[in-house]
Amino acid sequence: MYEIFLVLYLLCAIALIAMILLQRGKGADMGASFGSGGSNTVFGSSGSGNFMTRVTTILAVSFFLLSLVLGNLAAGTGQVADDWSDLSVPTLPDDM
């Protein structure tokens, strides 16, 4: 179960990075107003922003939820014994 969530987490992280890098910055429209031809997009002038924003939001929420699930699963697999579990006084050997 942990491995499945780990693979989903990795795929979600890669997809989130790709979606963030594909989006245009807020200053990208500034060049289009001065005559640059960079405002043409595949989805139309505002369609790509809405689609990409929604997909990025969904990926970010799923990344956050998978982080919580993986953290919860990993927290339960640690060892119970630690330095404070045995508080008895150690005895000295007789040959001292």
JSON list of C-alpha atoms in Angstrom, two decimals:
[
{"chain": "A", "resi": 1, "resn": "MET", "atom": "CA", "xyz": [0.00, 0.00, 0.00]},
{"chain": "A", "resi": 2, "resn": "TYR", "atom": "CA", "xyz": [2.83, 2.37, 0.91]},
{"chain": "A", "resi": 3, "resn": "GLU", "atom": "CA", "xyz": [4.60, 1.74, -2.41]},
{"chain": "A", "resi": 4, "resn": "ILE", "atom": "CA", "xyz": [1.45, 2.50, -4.40]},
{"chain": "A", "resi": 5, "resn": "PHE", "atom": "CA", "xyz": [1.02, 5.84, -2.62]},
{"chain": "A", "resi": 6, "resn": "LEU", "atom": "CA", "xyz": [4.72, 6.57, -3.12]},
{"chain": "A", "resi": 7, "resn": "VAL", "atom": "CA", "xyz": [4.46, 6.02, -6.89]},
{"chain": "A", "resi": 8, "resn": "LEU", "atom": "CA", "xyz": [1.31, 8.20, -7.04]},
{"chain": "A", "resi": 9, "resn": "TYR", "atom": "CA", "xyz": [3.13, 10.86, -5.03]},
{"chain": "A", "resi": 10, "resn": "LEU", "atom": "CA", "xyz": [6.05, 10.83, -7.47]},
{"chain": "A", "resi": 11, "resn": "LEU", "atom": "CA", "xyz": [3.77, 11.02, -10.52]},
{"chain": "A", "resi": 12, "resn": "CYS", "atom": "CA", "xyz": [1.76, 13.83, -8.95]},
{"chain": "A", "resi": 13, "resn": "ALA", "atom": "CA", "xyz": [4.94, 15.77, -8.16]},
{"chain": "A", "resi": 14, "resn": "ILE", "atom": "CA", "xyz": [6.24, 15.43, -11.72]},
{"chain": "A", "resi": 15, "resn": "ALA", "atom": "CA", "xyz": [2.87, 16.45, -13.19]},
{"chain": "A", "resi": 16, "resn": "LEU", "atom": "CA", "xyz": [2.65, 19.42, -10.83]},
{"chain": "A", "resi": 17, "resn": "ILE", "atom": "CA", "xyz": [6.11, 20.62, -11.81]},
{"chain": "A", "resi": 18, "resn": "ALA", "atom": "CA", "xyz": [5.24, 20.26, -15.51]},
{"chain": "A", "resi": 19, "resn": "MET", "atom": "CA", "xyz": [1.97, 22.17, -15.14]},
{"chain": "A", "resi": 20, "resn": "ILE", "atom": "CA", "xyz": [3.65, 25.00, -13.26]},
{"chain": "A", "resi": 21, "resn": "LEU", "atom": "CA", "xyz": [6.38, 25.30, -15.88]},
{"chain": "A", "resi": 22, "resn": "LEU", "atom": "CA", "xyz": [3.85, 25.29, -18.74]},
{"chain": "A", "resi": 23, "resn": "GLN", "atom": "CA", "xyz": [1.90, 28.25, -17.39]},
{"chain": "A", "resi": 24, "resn": "ARG", "atom": "CA", "xyz": [2.61, 31.75, -18.50]},
{"chain": "A", "resi": 25, "resn": "GLY", "atom": "CA", "xyz": [3.57, 34.40, -16.00]},
{"chain": "A", "resi": 26, "resn": "LYS", "atom": "CA", "xyz": [1.44, 37.43, -15.26]},
{"chain": "A", "resi": 27, "resn": "GLY", "atom": "CA", "xyz": [3.89, 39.63, -17.15]},
{"chain": "A", "resi": 28, "resn": "ALA", "atom": "CA", "xyz": [3.53, 37.60, -20.37]},
{"chain": "A", "resi": 29, "resn": "ASP", "atom": "CA", "xyz": [0.59, 39.71, -21.56]},
{"chain": "A", "resi": 30, "resn": "MET", "atom": "CA", "xyz": [2.68, 42.85, -21.24]},
{"chain": "A", "resi": 31, "resn": "GLY", "atom": "CA", "xyz": [4.79, 41.86, -24.25]},
{"chain": "A", "resi": 32, "resn": "ALA", "atom": "CA", "xyz": [1.67, 41.22, -26.32]},
{"chain": "A", "resi": 33, "resn": "SER", "atom": "CA", "xyz": [0.46, 44.76, -25.73]},
{"chain": "A", "resi": 34, "resn": "PHE", "atom": "CA", "xyz": [3.68, 46.17, -27.22]},
{"chain": "A", "resi": 35, "resn": "GLY", "atom": "CA", "xyz": [3.41, 44.20, -30.44]},
{"chain": "A", "resi": 36, "resn": "SER", "atom": "CA", "xyz": [4.96, 40.87, -29.56]},
{"chain": "A", "resi": 37, "resn": "GLY", "atom": "CA", "xyz": [3.21, 37.83, -31.02]},
{"chain": "A", "resi": 38, "resn": "GLY", "atom": "CA", "xyz": [3.57, 35.73, -27.87]},
{"chain": "A", "resi": 39, "resn": "SER", "atom": "CA", "xyz": [-0.07, 35.95, -26.82]},
{"chain": "A", "resi": 40, "resn": "ASN", "atom": "CA", "xyz": [-1.30, 33.20, -29.16]},
{"chain": "A", "resi": 41, "resn": "THR", "atom": "CA", "xyz": [-2.14, 30.03, -27.29]},
{"chain": "A", "resi": 42, "resn": "VAL", "atom": "CA", "xyz": [-3.56, 26.64, -28.18]},
{"chain": "A", "resi": 43, "resn": "PHE", "atom": "CA", "xyz": [-6.60, 27.00, -25.90]},
{"chain": "A", "resi": 44, "resn": "GLY", "atom": "CA", "xyz": [-7.47, 30.59, -26.81]},
{"chain": "A", "resi": 45, "resn": "SER", "atom": "CA", "xyz": [-6.64, 33.77, -24.96]},
{"chain": "A", "resi": 46, "resn": "SER", "atom": "CA", "xyz": [-8.24, 32.93, -21.60]},
{"chain": "A", "resi": 47, "resn": "GLY", "atom": "CA", "xyz": [-9.16, 29.26, -21.97]},
{"chain": "A", "resi": 48, "resn": "SER", "atom": "CA", "xyz": [-5.67, 27.96, -21.18]},
{"chain": "A", "resi": 49, "resn": "GLY", "atom": "CA", "xyz": [-5.46, 29.97, -17.97]},
{"chain": "A", "resi": 50, "resn": "ASN", "atom": "CA", "xyz": [-8.65, 28.53, -16.55]},
{"chain": "A", "resi": 51, "resn": "PHE", "atom": "CA", "xyz": [-7.86, 24.95, -17.61]},
{"chain": "A", "resi": 52, "resn": "MET", "atom": "CA", "xyz": [-4.27, 25.04, -16.43]},
{"chain": "A", "resi": 53, "resn": "THR", "atom": "CA", "xyz": [-5.18, 26.77, -13.19]},
{"chain": "A", "resi": 54, "resn": "ARG", "atom": "CA", "xyz": [-7.77, 24.12, -12.39]},
{"chain": "A", "resi": 55, "resn": "VAL", "atom": "CA", "xyz": [-5.44, 21.25, -13.21]},
{"chain": "A", "resi": 56, "resn": "THR", "atom": "CA", "xyz": [-2.66, 22.82, -11.13]},
{"chain": "A", "resi": 57, "resn": "THR", "atom": "CA", "xyz": [-5.04, 23.28, -8.22]},
{"chain": "A", "resi": 58, "resn": "ILE", "atom": "CA", "xyz": [-6.21, 19.67, -8.40]},
{"chain": "A", "resi": 59, "resn": "LEU", "atom": "CA", "xyz": [-2.62, 18.42, -8.59]},
{"chain": "A", "resi": 60, "resn": "ALA", "atom": "CA", "xyz": [-1.56, 20.62, -5.67]},
{"chain": "A", "resi": 61, "resn": "VAL", "atom": "CA", "xyz": [-4.42, 19.41, -3.47]},
{"chain": "A", "resi": 62, "resn": "SER", "atom": "CA", "xyz": [-3.73, 15.78, -4.35]},
{"chain": "A", "resi": 63, "resn": "PHE", "atom": "CA", "xyz": [0.00, 16.32, -3.67]},
{"chain": "A", "resi": 64, "resn": "PHE", "atom": "CA", "xyz": [-0.84, 17.75, -0.24]},
{"chain": "A", "resi": 65, "resn": "LEU", "atom": "CA", "xyz": [-3.24, 14.92, 0.60]},
{"chain": "A", "resi": 66, "resn": "LEU", "atom": "CA", "xyz": [-0.78, 12.26, -0.54]},
{"chain": "A", "resi": 67, "resn": "SER", "atom": "CA", "xyz": [1.88, 13.93, 1.63]},
{"chain": "A", "resi": 68, "resn": "LEU", "atom": "CA", "xyz": [-0.39, 13.62, 4.65]},
{"chain": "A", "resi": 69, "resn": "VAL", "atom": "CA", "xyz": [-1.25, 9.98, 3.88]},
{"chain": "A", "resi": 70, "resn": "LEU", "atom": "CA", "xyz": [2.40, 9.02, 3.35]},
{"chain": "A", "resi": 71, "resn": "GLY", "atom": "CA", "xyz": [3.43, 10.82, 6.52]},
{"chain": "A", "resi": 72, "resn": "ASN", "atom": "CA", "xyz": [0.73, 8.99, 8.46]},
{"chain": "A", "resi": 73, "resn": "LEU", "atom": "CA", "xyz": [1.77, 5.63, 7.05]},
{"chain": "A", "resi": 74, "resn": "ALA", "atom": "CA", "xyz": [5.46, 6.26, 7.71]},
{"chain": "A", "resi": 75, "resn": "ALA", "atom": "CA", "xyz": [4.86, 7.40, 11.30]},
{"chain": "A", "resi": 76, "resn": "GLY", "atom": "CA", "xyz": [3.39, 4.05, 12.28]},
{"chain": "A", "resi": 77, "resn": "THR", "atom": "CA", "xyz": [6.34, 1.95, 11.07]},
{"chain": "A", "resi": 78, "resn": "GLY", "atom": "CA", "xyz": [9.03, 3.14, 13.50]},
{"chain": "A", "resi": 79, "resn": "GLN", "atom": "CA", "xyz": [10.50, 1.08, 16.32]},
{"chain": "A", "resi": 80, "resn": "VAL", "atom": "CA", "xyz": [8.84, 1.38, 19.69]},
{"chain": "A", "resi": 81, "resn": "ALA", "atom": "CA", "xyz": [11.99, 0.79, 21.76]},
{"chain": "A", "resi": 82, "resn": "ASP", "atom": "CA", "xyz": [14.22, 3.78, 22.37]},
{"chain": "A", "resi": 83, "resn": "ASP", "atom": "CA", "xyz": [16.75, 4.99, 24.93]},
{"chain": "A", "resi": 84, "resn": "TRP", "atom": "CA", "xyz": [14.08, 5.83, 27.50]},
{"chain": "A", "resi": 85, "resn": "SER", "atom": "CA", "xyz": [12.24, 2.50, 27.45]},
{"chain": "A", "resi": 86, "resn": "ASP", "atom": "CA", "xyz": [14.68, 0.75, 29.85]},
{"chain": "A", "resi": 87, "resn": "LEU", "atom": "CA", "xyz": [15.27, 2.97, 32.89]},
{"chain": "A", "resi": 88, "resn": "SER", "atom": "CA", "xyz": [16.87, 0.34, 35.13]},
{"chain": "A", "resi": 89, "resn": "VAL", "atom": "CA", "xyz": [20.21, 1.18, 36.74]},
{"chain": "A", "resi": 90, "resn": "PRO", "atom": "CA", "xyz": [23.10, -0.67, 35.13]},
{"chain": "A", "resi": 91, "resn": "THR", "atom": "CA", "xyz": [25.16, -2.84, 37.47]},
{"chain": "A", "resi": 92, "resn": "LEU", "atom": "CA", "xyz": [28.94, -2.78, 37.60]},
{"chain": "A", "resi": 93, "resn": "PRO", "atom": "CA", "xyz": [30.88, -6.00, 36.93]},
{"chain": "A", "resi": 94, "resn": "ASP", "atom": "CA", "xyz": [32.43, -7.74, 39.99]},
{"chain": "A", "resi": 95, "resn": "ASP", "atom": "CA", "xyz": [36.01, -7.63, 38.72]},
{"chain": "A", "resi": 96, "resn": "MET", "atom": "CA", "xyz": [36.41, -3.88, 39.11]}
]
